[in-house]
JSON list of C-alpha atoms and ligand atoms in Angstrom, two decimals:
[
{"chain": "A", "resi": 1207, "resn": "MET", "atom": "CA", "xyz": [89.11, 106.09, 146.74]},
{"chain": "A", "resi": 1208, "resn": "LYS", "atom": "CA", "xyz": [86.58, 104.02, 145.04]},
{"chain": "A", "resi": 1209, "resn": "PHE", "atom": "CA", "xyz": [87.09, 101.55, 142.20]},
{"chain": "A", "resi": 1210, "resn": "ILE", "atom": "CA", "xyz": [86.24, 103.24, 138.91]},
{"chain": "A", "resi": 1211, "resn": "VAL", "atom": "CA", "xyz": [84.96, 101.28, 135.81]},
{"chain": "A", "resi": 1212, "resn": "LYS", "atom": "CA", "xyz": [85.60, 102.89, 132.56]},
{"chain": "A", "resi": 1213, "resn": "ASN", "atom": "CA", "xyz": [82.54, 103.27, 130.21]},
{"chain": "A", "resi": 1214, "resn": "LYS", "atom": "CA", "xyz": [83.43, 103.32, 126.61]},
{"chain": "A", "resi": 1215, "resn": "SER", "atom": "CA", "xyz": [79.87, 104.02, 125.52]},
{"chain": "A", "resi": 1216, "resn": "THR", "atom": "CA", "xyz": [79.79, 107.68, 126.89]},
{"chain": "A", "resi": 1217, "resn": "LYS", "atom": "CA", "xyz": [79.58, 110.88, 124.82]},
{"chain": "A", "resi": 1218, "resn": "GLY", "atom": "CA", "xyz": [82.88, 111.97, 126.37]},
{"chain": "A", "resi": 1219, "resn": "TYR", "atom": "CA", "xyz": [84.63, 108.90, 125.09]},
{"chain": "A", "resi": 1220, "resn": "GLN", "atom": "CA", "xyz": [83.26, 109.47, 121.60]},
{"chain": "A", "resi": 1221, "resn": "ARG", "atom": "CA", "xyz": [84.32, 113.13, 121.63]},
{"chain": "A", "resi": 1222, "resn": "LEU", "atom": "CA", "xyz": [87.87, 112.27, 122.38]},
{"chain": "A", "resi": 1223, "resn": "LEU", "atom": "CA", "xyz": [87.96, 109.58, 119.64]},
{"chain": "A", "resi": 1224, "resn": "ASP", "atom": "CA", "xyz": [86.57, 112.31, 117.16]},
{"chain": "A", "resi": 1225, "resn": "LEU", "atom": "CA", "xyz": [89.38, 114.61, 118.27]},
{"chain": "A", "resi": 1226, "resn": "LYS", "atom": "CA", "xyz": [91.94, 111.99, 117.79]},
{"chain": "A", "resi": 1227, "resn": "ARG", "atom": "CA", "xyz": [90.86, 111.48, 114.25]},
{"chain": "A", "resi": 1228, "resn": "VAL", "atom": "CA", "xyz": [91.45, 115.08, 113.40]},
{"chain": "A", "resi": 1229, "resn": "ASN", "atom": "CA", "xyz": [94.86, 115.08, 115.20]},
{"chain": "A", "resi": 1230, "resn": "GLY", "atom": "CA", "xyz": [93.71, 117.23, 118.13]},
{"chain": "A", "resi": 1231, "resn": "ASN", "atom": "CA", "xyz": [95.37, 117.53, 121.34]},
{"chain": "A", "resi": 1232, "resn": "TYR", "atom": "CA", "xyz": [94.59, 118.36, 125.01]},
{"chain": "A", "resi": 1233, "resn": "SER", "atom": "CA", "xyz": [94.53, 122.14, 124.46]},
{"chain": "A", "resi": 1234, "resn": "ASN", "atom": "CA", "xyz": [91.47, 121.53, 122.20]},
{"chain": "A", "resi": 1235, "resn": "VAL", "atom": "CA", "xyz": [89.71, 119.99, 125.36]},
{"chain": "A", "resi": 1236, "resn": "LYS", "atom": "CA", "xyz": [90.79, 122.42, 128.11]},
{"chain": "A", "resi": 1237, "resn": "ASN", "atom": "CA", "xyz": [90.95, 125.85, 126.36]},
{"chain": "A", "resi": 1238, "resn": "ASP", "atom": "CA", "xyz": [88.13, 128.17, 126.26]},
{"chain": "A", "resi": 1239, "resn": "ILE", "atom": "CA", "xyz": [87.94, 128.66, 122.57]},
{"chain": "A", "resi": 1240, "resn": "SER", "atom": "CA", "xyz": [85.29, 127.87, 119.79]},
{"chain": "A", "resi": 1241, "resn": "GLN", "atom": "CA", "xyz": [83.58, 124.65, 120.60]},
{"chain": "A", "resi": 1242, "resn": "SER", "atom": "CA", "xyz": [86.35, 123.49, 123.06]},
{"chain": "A", "resi": 1243, "resn": "ASP", "atom": "CA", "xyz": [84.37, 124.36, 126.07]},
{"chain": "A", "resi": 1244, "resn": "TYR", "atom": "CA", "xyz": [81.76, 122.09, 124.87]},
{"chain": "A", "resi": 1245, "resn": "ILE", "atom": "CA", "xyz": [84.20, 119.11, 124.50]},
{"chain": "A", "resi": 1246, "resn": "ARG", "atom": "CA", "xyz": [85.59, 119.67, 128.03]},
{"chain": "A", "resi": 1247, "resn": "ASP", "atom": "CA", "xyz": [82.09, 119.77, 129.57]},
{"chain": "A", "resi": 1248, "resn": "GLU", "atom": "CA", "xyz": [80.93, 116.64, 127.78]},
{"chain": "A", "resi": 1249, "resn": "VAL", "atom": "CA", "xyz": [84.05, 114.74, 128.75]},
{"chain": "A", "resi": 1250, "resn": "LEU", "atom": "CA", "xyz": [83.88, 115.98, 132.34]},
{"chain": "A", "resi": 1251, "resn": "THR", "atom": "CA", "xyz": [80.18, 115.17, 132.56]},
{"chain": "A", "resi": 1252, "resn": "SER", "atom": "CA", "xyz": [80.86, 111.58, 131.21]},
{"chain": "A", "resi": 1253, "resn": "LEU", "atom": "CA", "xyz": [83.62, 111.13, 133.84]},
{"chain": "A", "resi": 1254, "resn": "LEU", "atom": "CA", "xyz": [81.44, 112.51, 136.72]},
{"chain": "A", "resi": 1255, "resn": "GLU", "atom": "CA", "xyz": [78.60, 110.12, 135.73]},
{"chain": "A", "resi": 1256, "resn": "GLU", "atom": "CA", "xyz": [80.97, 107.26, 135.60]},
{"chain": "A", "resi": 1257, "resn": "GLN", "atom": "CA", "xyz": [82.22, 108.04, 139.08]},
{"chain": "A", "resi": 1258, "resn": "GLY", "atom": "CA", "xyz": [78.86, 108.90, 140.69]},
{"chain": "A", "resi": 1259, "resn": "PHE", "atom": "CA", "xyz": [79.88, 112.58, 141.19]},
{"chain": "A", "resi": 1260, "resn": "ILE", "atom": "CA", "xyz": [82.63, 112.08, 143.64]},
{"chain": "A", "resi": 1261, "resn": "CYS", "atom": "CA", "xyz": [86.34, 112.91, 143.38]},
{"chain": "A", "resi": 1262, "resn": "ALA", "atom": "CA", "xyz": [88.42, 109.90, 142.14]},
{"chain": "A", "resi": 1263, "resn": "TYR", "atom": "CA", "xyz": [90.91, 110.54, 145.03]},
{"chain": "A", "resi": 1264, "resn": "CYS", "atom": "CA", "xyz": [89.25, 111.95, 147.94]},
{"chain": "A", "resi": 1265, "resn": "MET", "atom": "CA", "xyz": [85.57, 111.02, 147.33]},
{"chain": "A", "resi": 1266, "resn": "ARG", "atom": "CA", "xyz": [84.25, 114.45, 148.03]},
{"chain": "A", "resi": 1267, "resn": "GLN", "atom": "CA", "xyz": [81.14, 115.23, 146.13]},
{"chain": "A", "resi": 1268, "resn": "ILE", "atom": "CA", "xyz": [81.82, 117.17, 142.93]},
{"chain": "A", "resi": 1269, "resn": "ASP", "atom": "CA", "xyz": [79.94, 118.54, 139.97]},
{"chain": "A", "resi": 1270, "resn": "LEU", "atom": "CA", "xyz": [80.83, 120.35, 136.67]},
{"chain": "A", "resi": 1271, "resn": "SER", "atom": "CA", "xyz": [81.42, 123.55, 138.33]},
{"chain": "A", "resi": 1272, "resn": "ASN", "atom": "CA", "xyz": [83.93, 122.49, 140.96]},
{"chain": "A", "resi": 1273, "resn": "SER", "atom": "CA", "xyz": [85.83, 119.62, 139.29]},
{"chain": "A", "resi": 1274, "resn": "THR", "atom": "CA", "xyz": [88.50, 119.27, 136.76]},
{"chain": "A", "resi": 1275, "resn": "ILE", "atom": "CA", "xyz": [89.94, 116.67, 134.42]},
{"chain": "A", "resi": 1276, "resn": "GLU", "atom": "CA", "xyz": [92.97, 114.66, 135.83]},
{"chain": "A", "resi": 1277, "resn": "HIS", "atom": "CA", "xyz": [95.38, 112.55, 133.75]},
{"chain": "A", "resi": 1278, "resn": "ILE", "atom": "CA", "xyz": [96.39, 109.21, 135.39]},
{"chain": "A", "resi": 1279, "resn": "ILE", "atom": "CA", "xyz": [99.56, 109.29, 133.26]},
{"chain": "A", "resi": 1280, "resn": "GLY", "atom": "CA", "xyz": [100.68, 112.93, 133.79]},
{"chain": "A", "resi": 1281, "resn": "GLN", "atom": "CA", "xyz": [100.91, 114.88, 130.57]},
{"chain": "A", "resi": 1282, "resn": "ASN", "atom": "CA", "xyz": [104.63, 115.39, 130.79]},
{"chain": "A", "resi": 1283, "resn": "TYR", "atom": "CA", "xyz": [105.50, 112.03, 132.09]},
{"chain": "A", "resi": 1284, "resn": "ILE", "atom": "CA", "xyz": [108.31, 110.22, 130.23]},
{"chain": "A", "resi": 1285, "resn": "GLU", "atom": "CA", "xyz": [109.29, 106.56, 130.98]},
{"chain": "A", "resi": 1286, "resn": "ASN", "atom": "CA", "xyz": [112.48, 105.05, 129.51]},
{"chain": "A", "resi": 1287, "resn": "GLY", "atom": "CA", "xyz": [112.56, 107.81, 126.92]},
{"chain": "A", "resi": 1288, "resn": "GLN", "atom": "CA", "xyz": [108.88, 107.15, 125.82]},
{"chain": "A", "resi": 1289, "resn": "GLU", "atom": "CA", "xyz": [106.62, 110.14, 125.95]},
{"chain": "A", "resi": 1290, "resn": "LEU", "atom": "CA", "xyz": [103.81, 108.23, 127.65]},
{"chain": "A", "resi": 1291, "resn": "GLY", "atom": "CA", "xyz": [102.11, 111.43, 128.97]},
{"chain": "A", "resi": 1292, "resn": "LYS", "atom": "CA", "xyz": [101.90, 113.01, 125.51]},
{"chain": "A", "resi": 1293, "resn": "GLU", "atom": "CA", "xyz": [100.72, 109.69, 123.90]},
{"chain": "A", "resi": 1294, "resn": "ASN", "atom": "CA", "xyz": [97.78, 109.57, 126.45]},
{"chain": "A", "resi": 1295, "resn": "GLN", "atom": "CA", "xyz": [96.80, 113.09, 126.64]},
{"chain": "A", "resi": 1296, "resn": "ILE", "atom": "CA", "xyz": [93.47, 112.64, 124.96]},
{"chain": "A", "resi": 1297, "resn": "ASN", "atom": "CA", "xyz": [92.91, 109.01, 125.86]},
{"chain": "A", "resi": 1298, "resn": "TYR", "atom": "CA", "xyz": [89.61, 108.73, 127.85]},
{"chain": "A", "resi": 1299, "resn": "ASP", "atom": "CA", "xyz": [90.88, 105.82, 129.79]},
{"chain": "A", "resi": 1300, "resn": "ASN", "atom": "CA", "xyz": [93.58, 107.96, 131.19]},
{"chain": "A", "resi": 1301, "resn": "PHE", "atom": "CA", "xyz": [91.05, 110.57, 132.50]},
{"chain": "A", "resi": 1302, "resn": "LEU", "atom": "CA", "xyz": [89.54, 111.02, 135.96]},
{"chain": "A", "resi": 1303, "resn": "ALA", "atom": "CA", "xyz": [87.17, 113.69, 137.40]},
{"chain": "A", "resi": 1304, "resn": "VAL", "atom": "CA", "xyz": [88.68, 115.23, 140.46]},
{"chain": "A", "resi": 1305, "resn": "CYS", "atom": "CA", "xyz": [88.03, 117.99, 143.06]},
{"chain": "A", "resi": 1306, "resn": "LYS", "atom": "CA", "xyz": [90.09, 121.14, 143.04]},
{"chain": "A", "resi": 1307, "resn": "GLY", "atom": "CA", "xyz": [91.99, 120.04, 146.02]},
{"chain": "A", "resi": 1308, "resn": "THR", "atom": "CA", "xyz": [91.37, 123.04, 148.25]},
{"chain": "A", "resi": 1309, "resn": "LEU", "atom": "CA", "xyz": [89.54, 121.65, 151.32]},
{"chain": "A", "resi": 1310, "resn": "CYS", "atom": "CA", "xyz": [92.70, 121.62, 153.55]},
{"chain": "A", "resi": 1311, "resn": "ARG", "atom": "CA", "xyz": [93.28, 125.47, 153.76]},
{"chain": "A", "resi": 1312, "resn": "SER", "atom": "CA", "xyz": [97.01, 126.00, 153.56]},
{"chain": "A", "resi": 1313, "resn": "GLN", "atom": "CA", "xyz": [97.69, 122.62, 152.00]},
{"chain": "A", "resi": 1314, "resn": "LEU", "atom": "CA", "xyz": [96.62, 121.17, 148.62]},
{"chain": "A", "resi": 1315, "resn": "HIS", "atom": "CA", "xyz": [95.46, 117.55, 148.06]},
{"chain": "A", "resi": 1316, "resn": "CYS", "atom": "CA", "xyz": [94.36, 115.38, 145.24]},
{"chain": "A", "resi": 1317, "resn": "ASP", "atom": "CA", "xyz": [95.59, 116.36, 141.67]},
{"chain": "A", "resi": 1318, "resn": "LYS", "atom": "CA", "xyz": [96.55, 119.81, 142.84]},
{"chain": "A", "resi": 1319, "resn": "ASN", "atom": "CA", "xyz": [99.25, 118.42, 145.12]},
{"chain": "A", "resi": 1320, "resn": "ARG", "atom": "CA", "xyz": [100.06, 115.59, 142.61]},
{"chain": "A", "resi": 1321, "resn": "ALA", "atom": "CA", "xyz": [101.04, 118.31, 140.03]},
{"chain": "A", "resi": 1322, "resn": "ASN", "atom": "CA", "xyz": [104.33, 118.58, 141.85]},
{"chain": "A", "resi": 1323, "resn": "TYR", "atom": "CA", "xyz": [105.27, 114.96, 141.31]},
{"chain": "A", "resi": 1324, "resn": "GLN", "atom": "CA", "xyz": [103.65, 113.80, 138.00]},
{"chain": "A", "resi": 1325, "resn": "LYS", "atom": "CA", "xyz": [106.61, 114.67, 135.79]},
{"chain": "A", "resi": 1326, "resn": "GLU", "atom": "CA", "xyz": [108.85, 111.98, 137.33]},
{"chain": "A", "resi": 1327, "resn": "ARG", "atom": "CA", "xyz": [106.35, 109.69, 138.95]},
{"chain": "A", "resi": 1328, "resn": "PRO", "atom": "CA", "xyz": [103.55, 107.44, 137.57]},
{"chain": "A", "resi": 1329, "resn": "LEU", "atom": "CA", "xyz": [100.43, 107.07, 139.79]},
{"chain": "A", "resi": 1330, "resn": "PHE", "atom": "CA", "xyz": [100.49, 103.93, 141.89]},
{"chain": "A", "resi": 1331, "resn": "ALA", "atom": "CA", "xyz": [97.36, 104.40, 143.93]},
{"chain": "A", "resi": 1332, "resn": "ASN", "atom": "CA", "xyz": [95.26, 104.02, 140.77]},
{"chain": "A", "resi": 1333, "resn": "PRO", "atom": "CA", "xyz": [91.45, 103.98, 141.26]},
{"chain": "A", "resi": 1334, "resn": "LEU", "atom": "CA", "xyz": [91.10, 101.80, 138.08]},
{"chain": "A", "resi": 1335, "resn": "LYS", "atom": "CA", "xyz": [92.75, 98.97, 139.83]},
{"chain": "A", "resi": 1336, "resn": "ASN", "atom": "CA", "xyz": [90.32, 97.17, 141.97]},
{"chain": "A", "resi": 1337, "resn": "ILE", "atom": "CA", "xyz": [93.00, 95.00, 143.69]},
{"chain": "A", "resi": 1338, "resn": "ILE", "atom": "CA", "xyz": [94.48, 98.30, 145.12]},
{"chain": "A", "resi": 1339, "resn": "ILE", "atom": "CA", "xyz": [91.17, 99.77, 146.12]},
{"chain": "A", "resi": 1340, "resn": "GLN", "atom": "CA", "xyz": [90.29, 96.57, 147.97]},
{"chain": "A", "resi": 1341, "resn": "ASN", "atom": "CA", "xyz": [93.35, 97.07, 150.18]},
{"chain": "A", "resi": 1342, "resn": "ILE", "atom": "CA", "xyz": [92.71, 100.69, 151.04]},
{"chain": "A", "resi": 1343, "resn": "ASN", "atom": "CA", "xyz": [91.26, 101.16, 154.58]},
{"chain": "A", "resi": 1344, "resn": "PHE", "atom": "CA", "xyz": [90.33, 103.90, 157.01]},
{"chain": "A", "resi": 1345, "resn": "SER", "atom": "CA", "xyz": [91.08, 104.16, 160.74]},
{"chain": "A", "resi": 1346, "resn": "GLU", "atom": "CA", "xyz": [88.42, 105.21, 163.18]},
{"chain": "A", "resi": 1347, "resn": "LYS", "atom": "CA", "xyz": [90.27, 108.53, 163.37]},
{"chain": "A", "resi": 1348, "resn": "GLY", "atom": "CA", "xyz": [89.62, 109.02, 159.69]},
{"chain": "A", "resi": 1349, "resn": "ALA", "atom": "CA", "xyz": [93.12, 108.23, 158.35]},
{"chain": "A", "resi": 1350, "resn": "VAL", "atom": "CA", "xyz": [93.38, 106.52, 155.00]},
{"chain": "A", "resi": 1351, "resn": "TYR", "atom": "CA", "xyz": [96.06, 103.69, 154.77]},
{"chain": "A", "resi": 1352, "resn": "TYR", "atom": "CA", "xyz": [97.03, 100.85, 152.50]},
{"chain": "A", "resi": 1353, "resn": "LYS", "atom": "CA", "xyz": [96.99, 97.26, 153.75]},
{"chain": "A", "resi": 1354, "resn": "ASN", "atom": "CA", "xyz": [98.31, 97.78, 157.28]},
{"chain": "A", "resi": 1355, "resn": "PHE", "atom": "CA", "xyz": [98.52, 100.96, 159.17]},
{"chain": "A", "resi": 1356, "resn": "ILE", "atom": "CA", "xyz": [101.98, 102.60, 159.03]},
{"chain": "A", "resi": 1357, "resn": "LYS", "atom": "CA", "xyz": [103.01, 105.84, 160.86]},
{"chain": "A", "resi": 1358, "resn": "LEU", "atom": "CA", "xyz": [103.24, 108.84, 158.65]},
{"chain": "A", "resi": 1359, "resn": "GLU", "atom": "CA", "xyz": [106.87, 109.49, 159.74]},
{"chain": "A", "resi": 1360, "resn": "GLU", "atom": "CA", "xyz": [107.76, 106.08, 158.30]},
{"chain": "A", "resi": 1361, "resn": "ILE", "atom": "CA", "xyz": [106.20, 106.76, 154.97]},
{"chain": "A", "resi": 1362, "resn": "SER", "atom": "CA", "xyz": [107.58, 110.31, 154.75]},
{"chain": "A", "resi": 1363, "resn": "LYS", "atom": "CA", "xyz": [111.05, 108.91, 155.17]},
{"chain": "A", "resi": 1364, "resn": "LEU", "atom": "CA", "xyz": [110.65, 107.10, 151.86]},
{"chain": "A", "resi": 1365, "resn": "LYS", "atom": "CA", "xyz": [112.05, 109.10, 148.96]},
{"chain": "A", "resi": 1366, "resn": "ASN", "atom": "CA", "xyz": [109.87, 110.77, 146.32]},
{"chain": "A", "resi": 1367, "resn": "HIS", "atom": "CA", "xyz": [109.90, 108.00, 143.66]},
{"chain": "A", "resi": 1368, "resn": "LEU", "atom": "CA", "xyz": [111.22, 104.86, 142.39]},
{"chain": "A", "resi": 1369, "resn": "ILE", "atom": "CA", "xyz": [110.88, 103.11, 145.64]},
{"chain": "A", "resi": 1370, "resn": "SER", "atom": "CA", "xyz": [111.54, 99.42, 144.98]},
{"chain": "A", "resi": 1371, "resn": "ASP", "atom": "CA", "xyz": [108.25, 97.81, 146.08]},
{"chain": "A", "resi": 1372, "resn": "GLU", "atom": "CA", "xyz": [104.76, 98.73, 144.97]},
{"chain": "A", "resi": 1373, "resn": "ASP", "atom": "CA", "xyz": [103.11, 98.83, 148.47]},
{"chain": "A", "resi": 1374, "resn": "SER", "atom": "CA", "xyz": [105.48, 101.62, 149.54]},
{"chain": "A", "resi": 1375, "resn": "ASN", "atom": "CA", "xyz": [104.68, 103.51, 146.39]},
{"chain": "A", "resi": 1376, "resn": "ILE", "atom": "CA", "xyz": [100.95, 103.31, 146.94]},
{"chain": "A", "resi": 1377, "resn": "ARG", "atom": "CA", "xyz": [101.40, 104.40, 150.51]},
{"chain": "A", "resi": 1378, "resn": "TYR", "atom": "CA", "xyz": [103.54, 107.28, 149.37]},
{"chain": "A", "resi": 1379, "resn": "ASP", "atom": "CA", "xyz": [100.88, 108.28, 146.85]},
{"chain": "A", "resi": 1380, "resn": "LEU", "atom": "CA", "xyz": [98.05, 108.31, 149.42]},
{"chain": "A", "resi": 1381, "resn": "GLU", "atom": "CA", "xyz": [99.98, 110.12, 152.26]},
{"chain": "A", "resi": 1382, "resn": "VAL", "atom": "CA", "xyz": [102.32, 112.49, 150.31]},
{"chain": "A", "resi": 1383, "resn": "VAL", "atom": "CA", "xyz": [101.50, 112.87, 146.61]},
{"chain": "A", "resi": 1384, "resn": "LEU", "atom": "CA", "xyz": [97.80, 113.12, 146.98]},
{"chain": "A", "resi": 1385, "resn": "ASN", "atom": "CA", "xyz": [97.85, 114.28, 150.70]},
{"chain": "A", "resi": 1386, "resn": "LEU", "atom": "CA", "xyz": [94.81, 112.38, 151.45]},
{"chain": "A", "resi": 1387, "resn": "ASN", "atom": "CA", "xyz": [95.49, 112.48, 155.17]},
{"chain": "A", "resi": 1388, "resn": "CYS", "atom": "CA", "xyz": [95.43, 116.30, 155.47]},
{"chain": "A", "resi": 1389, "resn": "GLN", "atom": "CA", "xyz": [93.61, 117.48, 158.62]},
{"chain": "A", "resi": 1390, "resn": "ASN", "atom": "CA", "xyz": [90.26, 118.43, 157.11]},
{"chain": "A", "resi": 1391, "resn": "LEU", "atom": "CA", "xyz": [89.78, 115.34, 155.05]},
{"chain": "A", "resi": 1392, "resn": "LYS", "atom": "CA", "xyz": [90.67, 113.14, 158.03]},
{"chain": "A", "resi": 1393, "resn": "GLU", "atom": "CA", "xyz": [88.37, 115.06, 160.28]},
{"chain": "A", "resi": 1394, "resn": "LYS", "atom": "CA", "xyz": [85.53, 114.79, 157.76]},
{"chain": "A", "resi": 1395, "resn": "ARG", "atom": "CA", "xyz": [85.93, 111.00, 157.52]},
{"chain": "A", "resi": 1396, "resn": "ALA", "atom": "CA", "xyz": [86.18, 110.55, 161.32]},
{"chain": "A", "resi": 1397, "resn": "LEU", "atom": "CA", "xyz": [82.86, 112.34, 161.75]},
{"chain": "A", "resi": 1398, "resn": "ILE", "atom": "CA", "xyz": [81.18, 110.08, 159.24]},
{"chain": "A", "resi": 1399, "resn": "ILE", "atom": "CA", "xyz": [82.55, 106.93, 161.12]},
{"chain": "A", "resi": 1400, "resn": "LYS", "atom": "CA", "xyz": [81.31, 108.41, 164.45]},
{"chain": "A", "resi": 1401, "resn": "ALA", "atom": "CA", "xyz": [77.79, 109.07, 162.96]},
{"chain": "A", "resi": 1402, "resn": "ILE", "atom": "CA", "xyz": [77.59, 105.52, 161.62]},
{"chain": "A", "resi": 1403, "resn": "LYS", "atom": "CA", "xyz": [78.80, 104.16, 164.96]},
{"chain": "A", "resi": 1404, "resn": "LYS", "atom": "CA", "xyz": [76.13, 106.08, 166.77]},
{"chain": "A", "resi": 1405, "resn": "LEU", "atom": "CA", "xyz": [73.40, 104.94, 164.39]},
{"chain": "A", "resi": 1406, "resn": "SER", "atom": "CA", "xyz": [74.38, 101.42, 164.84]},
{"chain": "A", "resi": 1407, "resn": "ASP", "atom": "CA", "xyz": [74.65, 101.63, 168.65]},
{"chain": "A", "resi": 1408, "resn": "ASN", "atom": "CA", "xyz": [71.70, 99.54, 169.50]},
{"chain": "A", "resi": 1409, "resn": "GLY", "atom": "CA", "xyz": [70.61, 95.93, 169.95]},
{"chain": "A", "resi": 1410, "resn": "ARG", "atom": "CA", "xyz": [69.95, 95.36, 166.27]},
{"chain": "A", "resi": 1411, "resn": "LYS", "atom": "CA", "xyz": [73.46, 96.48, 165.24]},
{"chain": "A", "resi": 1412, "resn": "LYS", "atom": "CA", "xyz": [74.08, 94.03, 162.34]},
{"chain": "A", "resi": 1413, "resn": "GLU", "atom": "CA", "xyz": [70.70, 94.69, 160.79]},
{"chain": "A", "resi": 1414, "resn": "VAL", "atom": "CA", "xyz": [71.14, 98.41, 160.90]},
{"chain": "A", "resi": 1415, "resn": "LEU", "atom": "CA", "xyz": [74.60, 98.18, 159.47]},
{"chain": "A", "resi": 1416, "resn": "LYS", "atom": "CA", "xyz": [73.50, 95.91, 156.60]},
{"chain": "A", "resi": 1417, "resn": "LYS", "atom": "CA", "xyz": [70.85, 98.25, 155.79]},
{"chain": "A", "resi": 1418, "resn": "LEU", "atom": "CA", "xyz": [73.20, 101.24, 155.72]},
{"chain": "A", "resi": 1419, "resn": "LEU", "atom": "CA", "xyz": [75.74, 99.24, 153.66]},
{"chain": "A", "resi": 1420, "resn": "SER", "atom": "CA", "xyz": [73.25, 98.57, 150.84]},
{"chain": "A", "resi": 1421, "resn": "LYS", "atom": "CA", "xyz": [72.38, 102.32, 150.88]},
{"chain": "A", "resi": 1422, "resn": "TYR", "atom": "CA", "xyz": [75.92, 103.43, 150.62]},
{"chain": "A", "resi": 1423, "resn": "GLU", "atom": "CA", "xyz": [76.79, 100.79, 147.96]},
{"chain": "A", "resi": 1424, "resn": "ILE", "atom": "CA", "xyz": [74.50, 102.16, 145.30]},
{"chain": "A", "resi": 1425, "resn": "LYS", "atom": "CA", "xyz": [74.09, 105.38, 143.37]},
{"chain": "A", "resi": 1426, "resn": "ASN", "atom": "CA", "xyz": [71.22, 107.52, 144.31]},
{"chain": "A", "resi": 1427, "resn": "ASP", "atom": "CA", "xyz": [69.97, 109.71, 141.48]},
{"chain": "A", "resi": 1428, "resn": "ASN", "atom": "CA", "xyz": [73.26, 108.89, 139.72]},
{"chain": "A", "resi": 1429, "resn": "LYS", "atom": "CA", "xyz": [75.32, 109.93, 142.69]},
{"chain": "A", "resi": 1430, "resn": "TYR", "atom": "CA", "xyz": [77.35, 108.18, 145.37]},
{"chain": "A", "resi": 1431, "resn": "SER", "atom": "CA", "xyz": [77.39, 109.50, 148.86]},
{"chain": "A", "resi": 1432, "resn": "GLU", "atom": "CA", "xyz": [80.38, 111.62, 149.81]},
{"chain": "A", "resi": 1433, "resn": "PHE", "atom": "CA", "xyz": [83.19, 109.45, 151.26]},
{"chain": "A", "resi": 1434, "resn": "CYS", "atom": "CA", "xyz": [80.96, 106.32, 150.58]},
{"chain": "A", "resi": 1435, "resn": "GLU", "atom": "CA", "xyz": [83.86, 103.89, 150.81]},
{"chain": "A", "resi": 1436, "resn": "VAL", "atom": "CA", "xyz": [84.70, 105.10, 154.25]},
{"chain": "A", "resi": 1437, "resn": "VAL", "atom": "CA", "xyz": [81.34, 103.80, 155.43]},
{"chain": "A", "resi": 1438, "resn": "ILE", "atom": "CA", "xyz": [81.39, 100.64, 153.37]},
{"chain": "A", "resi": 1439, "resn": "LYS", "atom": "CA", "xyz": [84.84, 99.62, 154.64]},
{"chain": "A", "resi": 1440, "resn": "TYR", "atom": "CA", "xyz": [83.88, 100.39, 158.23]},
{"chain": "A", "resi": 1441, "resn": "ILE", "atom": "CA", "xyz": [80.62, 98.45, 158.05]},
{"chain": "A", "resi": 1442, "resn": "ILE", "atom": "CA", "xyz": [82.21, 95.37, 156.29]},
{"chain": "A", "resi": 1443, "resn": "LYS", "atom": "CA", "xyz": [84.82, 95.22, 159.18]},
{"chain": "A", "resi": 1444, "resn": "LYS", "atom": "CA", "xyz": [81.95, 95.18, 161.73]},
{"chain": "A", "resi": 1445, "resn": "ILE", "atom": "CA", "xyz": [79.48, 92.68, 160.27]},
{"chain": "B", "resi": 1360, "resn": "LIG", "atom": "ZN1", "xyz": [89.55, 115.27, 145.79]}
]
């Protein structure tokens, strides 16, 4: 995950404000009727630009053709009797652009896997919260973890939702709800770390790493590199 800053000056933000004014709802965004497709594409394009064209959860590179709109507060989510999901269904700040969650063959990941949980569970691993993103790390084997590495079996022992402390909830989101440690994602991240290690395997290690870091920290042609945070976190640990 990479920290996302919401941009209120985008076309997509404006489109949703206009829709709110005429009492529209999310079906006006997602359905393929009249000008709705147009709204969906504009909103999704704004989200993609905001995120540098990487999935808000797994950081795979995405574009208009292979991404979808995700609600941070799930559309059916109710908290203490309040229909928070409905209230935020066309709130731009509640939207993320995500991949289709199909990289891991038989398993789903990202919002496709979260769909099973979002009725009763809010999102704890929220990419809009920088303090959380700062504490997400990656092992050299490509596993994503929060604060300190805890074995998967320990996390899976935790029950689905309403765990008392926030750290456990964030871990449960990364590991179970979003399934970000599915085999293929882990392997892809491990390969990137291996490549960076190899590149920096010479006498001028720090210099090379610093150069790489500045490359991965910025957008190139509006786009971040796939899995950029994996590289950034690895290099920061090494220099
Ligand atoms: Zn994803």
